[in-house]
Amino acid sequence: MADKGVVEIIVDLGKYKYVELEASEAERLLKEVTRRLGFESQDASETYRIIRNFDAFYDMAKKKFKDYIVPSKSMNDMILGKVIVDKVKLVKEGDKRIVGIHFDRRISEDTLAEILKNMGYQVSIKRLEIA
């Protein structure tokens, strides 16, 4: 598989993992995460809808001066610890559509790294710490 470049997994202080990819690649990543977990939560389904309707959600977010879109989450998923996506960031760079996904803290950075490597990326993990 051809090398697609380096993708950075950013782990914030709350242990949420952030990955930024082109829209179709972000959808592939999310699809593989849900497959490996063995379930698709309401927030993951909503994130697919956001990615597939990128332009409409991007325009809506800009009109509301929002950097992030928070997909709706099922109370049942939250209680059972089955939340996958915390929030989504949509960015346009020229004609490229970039999706940043903040994965829930329960999603392993090792799992994300392994999936990204299987997708053809080199992976860098950056942990944000208090200075």
Short mmCIF file of N, CA and C in Angstrom, two decimals:
data_model
loop_
_atom_site.label_atom_id
_atom_site.label_comp_id
_atom_site.label_asym_id
_atom_site.label_seq_id
_atom_site.Cartn_x
_atom_site.Cartn_y
_atom_site.Cartn_z
N MET A 1 0.85 -1.19 0.00
CA MET A 1 0.00 0.00 0.00
C MET A 1 0.89 1.24 0.00
N ALA A 2 0.55 2.21 -0.80
CA ALA A 2 1.34 3.43 -0.91
C ALA A 2 1.24 4.26 0.37
N ASP A 3 2.34 4.91 0.71
CA ASP A 3 2.38 5.76 1.89
C ASP A 3 1.59 7.04 1.61
N LYS A 4 0.63 7.33 2.46
CA LYS A 4 -0.22 8.50 2.27
C LYS A 4 0.25 9.70 3.08
N GLY A 5 1.35 9.55 3.82
CA GLY A 5 1.84 10.66 4.62
C GLY A 5 1.65 10.38 6.10
N VAL A 6 1.88 11.43 6.89
CA VAL A 6 1.83 11.30 8.35
C VAL A 6 0.52 11.87 8.87
N VAL A 7 -0.11 11.13 9.78
CA VAL A 7 -1.30 11.60 10.47
C VAL A 7 -0.96 11.67 11.95
N GLU A 8 -1.34 12.77 12.57
CA GLU A 8 -1.05 12.95 13.99
C GLU A 8 -2.30 12.64 14.81
N ILE A 9 -2.12 11.82 15.84
CA ILE A 9 -3.18 11.58 16.82
C ILE A 9 -2.82 12.45 18.01
N ILE A 10 -3.68 13.40 18.31
CA ILE A 10 -3.44 14.29 19.44
C ILE A 10 -4.28 13.81 20.62
N VAL A 11 -3.62 13.52 21.73
CA VAL A 11 -4.29 13.08 22.95
C VAL A 11 -4.29 14.27 23.91
N ASP A 12 -5.49 14.79 24.22
CA ASP A 12 -5.55 15.97 25.08
C ASP A 12 -5.54 15.58 26.55
N LEU A 13 -5.63 16.57 27.41
CA LEU A 13 -5.55 16.32 28.86
C LEU A 13 -6.67 15.43 29.37
N GLY A 14 -7.82 15.46 28.71
CA GLY A 14 -8.95 14.63 29.11
C GLY A 14 -8.91 13.24 28.49
N LYS A 15 -7.83 12.92 27.79
CA LYS A 15 -7.61 11.63 27.12
C LYS A 15 -8.49 11.43 25.89
N TYR A 16 -9.08 12.53 25.37
CA TYR A 16 -9.80 12.45 24.10
C TYR A 16 -8.76 12.43 22.99
N LYS A 17 -9.05 11.69 21.91
CA LYS A 17 -8.11 11.58 20.80
C LYS A 17 -8.65 12.35 19.60
N TYR A 18 -7.79 13.17 18.99
CA TYR A 18 -8.19 13.99 17.84
C TYR A 18 -7.40 13.56 16.62
N VAL A 19 -8.12 13.30 15.54
CA VAL A 19 -7.51 12.92 14.27
C VAL A 19 -8.14 13.77 13.17
N GLU A 20 -7.29 14.31 12.28
CA GLU A 20 -7.76 15.15 11.18
C GLU A 20 -7.40 14.49 9.86
N LEU A 21 -8.42 14.25 9.02
CA LEU A 21 -8.22 13.60 7.72
C LEU A 21 -9.16 14.21 6.68
N GLU A 22 -8.86 13.93 5.41
CA GLU A 22 -9.78 14.31 4.33
C GLU A 22 -11.09 13.56 4.59
N ALA A 23 -12.21 14.15 4.20
CA ALA A 23 -13.54 13.65 4.56
C ALA A 23 -13.75 12.16 4.28
N SER A 24 -13.42 11.69 3.09
CA SER A 24 -13.66 10.28 2.77
C SER A 24 -12.78 9.36 3.63
N GLU A 25 -11.57 9.80 3.93
CA GLU A 25 -10.67 9.02 4.78
C GLU A 25 -11.16 9.02 6.23
N ALA A 26 -11.72 10.14 6.68
CA ALA A 26 -12.27 10.21 8.03
C ALA A 26 -13.45 9.24 8.17
N GLU A 27 -14.25 9.16 7.12
CA GLU A 27 -15.37 8.22 7.13
C GLU A 27 -14.86 6.78 7.18
N ARG A 28 -13.82 6.48 6.41
CA ARG A 28 -13.22 5.13 6.43
C ARG A 28 -12.69 4.79 7.83
N LEU A 29 -12.02 5.75 8.46
CA LEU A 29 -11.48 5.54 9.80
C LEU A 29 -12.61 5.24 10.78
N LEU A 30 -13.66 6.05 10.76
CA LEU A 30 -14.78 5.85 11.67
C LEU A 30 -15.46 4.50 11.43
N LYS A 31 -15.60 4.13 10.16
CA LYS A 31 -16.22 2.85 9.81
C LYS A 31 -15.42 1.69 10.41
N GLU A 32 -14.10 1.77 10.32
CA GLU A 32 -13.24 0.70 10.85
C GLU A 32 -13.26 0.69 12.38
N VAL A 33 -13.32 1.86 13.00
CA VAL A 33 -13.41 1.92 14.47
C VAL A 33 -14.69 1.24 14.93
N THR A 34 -15.82 1.56 14.30
CA THR A 34 -17.09 0.95 14.71
C THR A 34 -17.09 -0.55 14.45
N ARG A 35 -16.45 -0.97 13.35
CA ARG A 35 -16.36 -2.40 13.06
C ARG A 35 -15.57 -3.13 14.15
N ARG A 36 -14.46 -2.55 14.54
CA ARG A 36 -13.62 -3.19 15.57
C ARG A 36 -14.29 -3.21 16.94
N LEU A 37 -15.04 -2.16 17.23
CA LEU A 37 -15.75 -2.12 18.52
C LEU A 37 -16.94 -3.07 18.53
N GLY A 38 -17.47 -3.36 17.36
CA GLY A 38 -18.60 -4.27 17.26
C GLY A 38 -19.95 -3.62 17.45
N PHE A 39 -19.98 -2.27 17.44
CA PHE A 39 -21.26 -1.55 17.55
C PHE A 39 -21.13 -0.19 16.91
N GLU A 40 -22.28 0.38 16.54
CA GLU A 40 -22.31 1.74 16.00
C GLU A 40 -23.25 2.56 16.87
N SER A 41 -22.69 3.52 17.57
CA SER A 41 -23.49 4.36 18.46
C SER A 41 -24.23 5.43 17.66
N GLN A 42 -25.17 6.09 18.34
CA GLN A 42 -25.94 7.15 17.69
C GLN A 42 -25.01 8.28 17.25
N ASP A 43 -24.00 8.60 18.07
CA ASP A 43 -23.09 9.69 17.71
C ASP A 43 -22.27 9.33 16.47
N ALA A 44 -21.91 8.06 16.31
CA ALA A 44 -21.18 7.64 15.11
C ALA A 44 -22.08 7.76 13.88
N SER A 45 -23.33 7.33 13.99
CA SER A 45 -24.29 7.45 12.88
C SER A 45 -24.46 8.92 12.48
N GLU A 46 -24.57 9.78 13.48
CA GLU A 46 -24.72 11.21 13.23
C GLU A 46 -23.46 11.79 12.59
N THR A 47 -22.30 11.29 12.98
CA THR A 47 -21.04 11.76 12.40
C THR A 47 -20.94 11.37 10.93
N TYR A 48 -21.39 10.15 10.59
CA TYR A 48 -21.44 9.76 9.17
C TYR A 48 -22.29 10.76 8.38
N ARG A 49 -23.43 11.12 8.95
CA ARG A 49 -24.34 12.06 8.28
C ARG A 49 -23.68 13.42 8.10
N ILE A 50 -22.94 13.87 9.11
CA ILE A 50 -22.24 15.15 9.04
C ILE A 50 -21.19 15.12 7.93
N ILE A 51 -20.41 14.03 7.89
CA ILE A 51 -19.34 13.91 6.87
C ILE A 51 -19.94 13.85 5.46
N ARG A 52 -21.00 13.06 5.30
CA ARG A 52 -21.61 12.90 3.97
C ARG A 52 -22.30 14.16 3.48
N ASN A 53 -22.70 15.01 4.40
CA ASN A 53 -23.35 16.28 4.05
C ASN A 53 -22.46 17.44 4.50
N PHE A 54 -21.18 17.30 4.20
CA PHE A 54 -20.15 18.23 4.68
C PHE A 54 -20.52 19.69 4.43
N ASP A 55 -20.84 20.03 3.18
CA ASP A 55 -21.07 21.43 2.83
C ASP A 55 -22.22 22.05 3.62
N ALA A 56 -23.32 21.33 3.78
CA ALA A 56 -24.47 21.85 4.52
C ALA A 56 -24.11 22.08 5.99
N PHE A 57 -23.43 21.11 6.60
CA PHE A 57 -23.06 21.26 8.01
C PHE A 57 -21.96 22.32 8.19
N TYR A 58 -21.04 22.42 7.23
CA TYR A 58 -19.99 23.44 7.29
C TYR A 58 -20.62 24.83 7.27
N ASP A 59 -21.54 25.04 6.31
CA ASP A 59 -22.22 26.34 6.19
C ASP A 59 -23.01 26.67 7.45
N MET A 60 -23.70 25.68 8.00
CA MET A 60 -24.49 25.89 9.22
C MET A 60 -23.57 26.27 10.38
N ALA A 61 -22.45 25.57 10.53
CA ALA A 61 -21.52 25.86 11.62
C ALA A 61 -20.94 27.27 11.49
N LYS A 62 -20.60 27.67 10.27
CA LYS A 62 -20.03 29.00 10.07
C LYS A 62 -21.06 30.09 10.38
N LYS A 63 -22.32 29.86 9.99
CA LYS A 63 -23.37 30.84 10.27
C LYS A 63 -23.58 31.03 11.77
N LYS A 64 -23.37 29.96 12.52
CA LYS A 64 -23.55 30.01 13.98
C LYS A 64 -22.24 30.31 14.70
N PHE A 65 -21.18 30.59 13.95
CA PHE A 65 -19.85 30.89 14.51
C PHE A 65 -19.35 29.76 15.42
N LYS A 66 -19.57 28.53 14.98
CA LYS A 66 -19.14 27.35 15.75
C LYS A 66 -17.95 26.71 15.07
N ASP A 67 -16.94 26.33 15.87
CA ASP A 67 -15.81 25.59 15.34
C ASP A 67 -16.09 24.10 15.31
N TYR A 68 -16.93 23.65 16.24
CA TYR A 68 -17.19 22.22 16.37
C TYR A 68 -18.68 21.93 16.27
N ILE A 69 -18.98 20.73 15.78
CA ILE A 69 -20.34 20.22 15.77
C ILE A 69 -20.35 19.03 16.72
N VAL A 70 -21.29 19.04 17.64
CA VAL A 70 -21.39 17.94 18.61
C VAL A 70 -22.53 17.04 18.18
N PRO A 71 -22.20 15.82 17.72
CA PRO A 71 -23.27 14.90 17.30
C PRO A 71 -24.12 14.50 18.49
N SER A 72 -25.42 14.30 18.24
CA SER A 72 -26.30 13.90 19.34
C SER A 72 -25.91 12.51 19.82
N LYS A 73 -26.05 12.33 21.12
CA LYS A 73 -25.66 11.07 21.76
C LYS A 73 -26.86 10.49 22.48
N SER A 74 -26.97 9.18 22.42
CA SER A 74 -28.03 8.49 23.12
C SER A 74 -27.66 8.38 24.60
N MET A 75 -28.63 8.65 25.47
CA MET A 75 -28.39 8.52 26.91
C MET A 75 -27.98 7.08 27.23
N ASN A 76 -28.59 6.13 26.55
CA ASN A 76 -28.27 4.72 26.76
C ASN A 76 -26.80 4.44 26.40
N ASP A 77 -26.34 5.00 25.25
CA ASP A 77 -24.94 4.83 24.86
C ASP A 77 -24.00 5.43 25.91
N MET A 78 -24.38 6.58 26.45
CA MET A 78 -23.54 7.23 27.46
C MET A 78 -23.45 6.38 28.73
N ILE A 79 -24.58 5.85 29.16
CA ILE A 79 -24.61 5.02 30.37
C ILE A 79 -23.79 3.75 30.17
N LEU A 80 -23.89 3.14 28.99
CA LEU A 80 -23.18 1.89 28.71
C LEU A 80 -21.72 2.11 28.30
N GLY A 81 -21.29 3.38 28.20
CA GLY A 81 -19.92 3.66 27.80
C GLY A 81 -19.66 3.36 26.34
N LYS A 82 -20.68 3.55 25.50
CA LYS A 82 -20.56 3.22 24.08
C LYS A 82 -20.53 4.45 23.19
N VAL A 83 -20.08 5.58 23.73
CA VAL A 83 -19.93 6.78 22.92
C VAL A 83 -18.62 6.66 22.15
N ILE A 84 -18.65 6.98 20.87
CA ILE A 84 -17.45 6.88 20.03
C ILE A 84 -16.91 8.27 19.68
N VAL A 85 -17.79 9.18 19.25
CA VAL A 85 -17.37 10.51 18.80
C VAL A 85 -17.86 11.57 19.76
N ASP A 86 -16.93 12.39 20.24
CA ASP A 86 -17.29 13.50 21.14
C ASP A 86 -17.75 14.70 20.33
N LYS A 87 -16.92 15.12 19.37
CA LYS A 87 -17.29 16.26 18.53
C LYS A 87 -16.53 16.20 17.22
N VAL A 88 -16.98 17.01 16.26
CA VAL A 88 -16.44 16.99 14.90
C VAL A 88 -16.11 18.42 14.48
N LYS A 89 -14.98 18.57 13.80
CA LYS A 89 -14.58 19.87 13.26
C LYS A 89 -14.52 19.75 11.74
N LEU A 90 -15.11 20.71 11.04
CA LEU A 90 -15.11 20.72 9.58
C LEU A 90 -14.28 21.91 9.10
N VAL A 91 -13.35 21.64 8.18
CA VAL A 91 -12.46 22.68 7.67
C VAL A 91 -12.39 22.57 6.15
N LYS A 92 -12.42 23.72 5.49
CA LYS A 92 -12.19 23.75 4.04
C LYS A 92 -10.83 24.39 3.81
N GLU A 93 -9.99 23.68 3.04
CA GLU A 93 -8.69 24.22 2.63
C GLU A 93 -8.68 24.17 1.10
N GLY A 94 -9.03 25.29 0.48
CA GLY A 94 -9.19 25.31 -0.97
C GLY A 94 -10.36 24.43 -1.35
N ASP A 95 -10.10 23.41 -2.19
CA ASP A 95 -11.17 22.50 -2.57
C ASP A 95 -11.16 21.22 -1.72
N LYS A 96 -10.28 21.16 -0.72
CA LYS A 96 -10.22 19.99 0.16
C LYS A 96 -11.20 20.15 1.32
N ARG A 97 -11.84 19.04 1.67
CA ARG A 97 -12.76 19.01 2.81
C ARG A 97 -12.11 18.17 3.90
N ILE A 98 -11.75 18.82 5.00
CA ILE A 98 -11.03 18.17 6.09
C ILE A 98 -11.98 17.97 7.27
N VAL A 99 -11.95 16.77 7.84
CA VAL A 99 -12.78 16.46 9.00
C VAL A 99 -11.86 16.12 10.17
N GLY A 100 -12.07 16.81 11.28
CA GLY A 100 -11.35 16.51 12.51
C GLY A 100 -12.32 15.81 13.45
N ILE A 101 -11.96 14.62 13.90
CA ILE A 101 -12.84 13.86 14.80
C ILE A 101 -12.19 13.79 16.18
N HIS A 102 -12.93 14.22 17.19
CA HIS A 102 -12.52 14.05 18.58
C HIS A 102 -13.19 12.76 19.06
N PHE A 103 -12.38 11.71 19.19
CA PHE A 103 -12.90 10.43 19.66
C PHE A 103 -13.01 10.45 21.17
N ASP A 104 -13.97 9.68 21.68
CA ASP A 104 -14.17 9.56 23.13
C ASP A 104 -12.91 9.01 23.78
N ARG A 105 -12.74 9.30 25.06
CA ARG A 105 -11.55 8.86 25.80
C ARG A 105 -11.44 7.35 25.88
N ARG A 106 -12.54 6.63 25.72
CA ARG A 106 -12.50 5.16 25.80
C ARG A 106 -11.93 4.52 24.55
N ILE A 107 -11.82 5.28 23.46
CA ILE A 107 -11.25 4.75 22.22
C ILE A 107 -9.73 4.76 22.37
N SER A 108 -9.13 3.62 22.19
CA SER A 108 -7.69 3.47 22.39
C SER A 108 -6.89 4.15 21.29
N GLU A 109 -5.86 4.88 21.68
CA GLU A 109 -4.98 5.50 20.69
C GLU A 109 -4.22 4.43 19.90
N ASP A 110 -3.97 3.28 20.52
CA ASP A 110 -3.32 2.18 19.83
C ASP A 110 -4.21 1.63 18.71
N THR A 111 -5.50 1.52 18.99
CA THR A 111 -6.45 1.07 17.97
C THR A 111 -6.49 2.05 16.81
N LEU A 112 -6.56 3.35 17.12
CA LEU A 112 -6.58 4.37 16.07
C LEU A 112 -5.30 4.31 15.25
N ALA A 113 -4.16 4.18 15.92
CA ALA A 113 -2.87 4.12 15.22
C ALA A 113 -2.80 2.91 14.31
N GLU A 114 -3.25 1.77 14.79
CA GLU A 114 -3.22 0.54 13.98
C GLU A 114 -4.11 0.68 12.74
N ILE A 115 -5.30 1.23 12.93
CA ILE A 115 -6.21 1.41 11.79
C ILE A 115 -5.61 2.36 10.77
N LEU A 116 -5.05 3.48 11.24
CA LEU A 116 -4.44 4.45 10.34
C LEU A 116 -3.26 3.85 9.58
N LYS A 117 -2.47 3.03 10.25
CA LYS A 117 -1.35 2.37 9.58
C LYS A 117 -1.86 1.42 8.50
N ASN A 118 -2.94 0.70 8.80
CA ASN A 118 -3.55 -0.21 7.82
C ASN A 118 -4.13 0.56 6.63
N MET A 119 -4.49 1.82 6.85
CA MET A 119 -5.02 2.68 5.78
C MET A 119 -3.89 3.27 4.94
N GLY A 120 -2.63 3.06 5.35
CA GLY A 120 -1.50 3.53 4.58
C GLY A 120 -0.82 4.78 5.11
N TYR A 121 -1.14 5.19 6.32
CA TYR A 121 -0.55 6.39 6.91
C TYR A 121 0.58 6.02 7.86
N GLN A 122 1.51 6.95 8.01
CA GLN A 122 2.46 6.89 9.11
C GLN A 122 1.78 7.62 10.25
N VAL A 123 2.00 7.18 11.48
CA VAL A 123 1.28 7.75 12.60
C VAL A 123 2.24 8.36 13.61
N SER A 124 1.88 9.55 14.06
CA SER A 124 2.60 10.25 15.11
C SER A 124 1.61 10.50 16.24
N ILE A 125 2.00 10.22 17.48
CA ILE A 125 1.11 10.46 18.62
C ILE A 125 1.68 11.61 19.44
N LYS A 126 0.85 12.62 19.66
CA LYS A 126 1.25 13.80 20.43
C LYS A 126 0.35 13.88 21.67
N ARG A 127 0.94 13.87 22.83
CA ARG A 127 0.19 13.99 24.07
C ARG A 127 0.33 15.41 24.61
N LEU A 128 -0.80 16.08 24.79
CA LEU A 128 -0.77 17.43 25.34
C LEU A 128 -0.66 17.34 26.85
N GLU A 129 0.23 18.11 27.41
CA GLU A 129 0.44 18.07 28.86
C GLU A 129 0.46 19.48 29.40
N ILE A 130 0.26 19.59 30.70
CA ILE A 130 0.34 20.90 31.36
C ILE A 130 1.81 21.28 31.47
N ALA A 131 2.12 22.49 31.05
CA ALA A 131 3.53 22.92 31.06
C ALA A 131 3.99 23.29 32.45
#
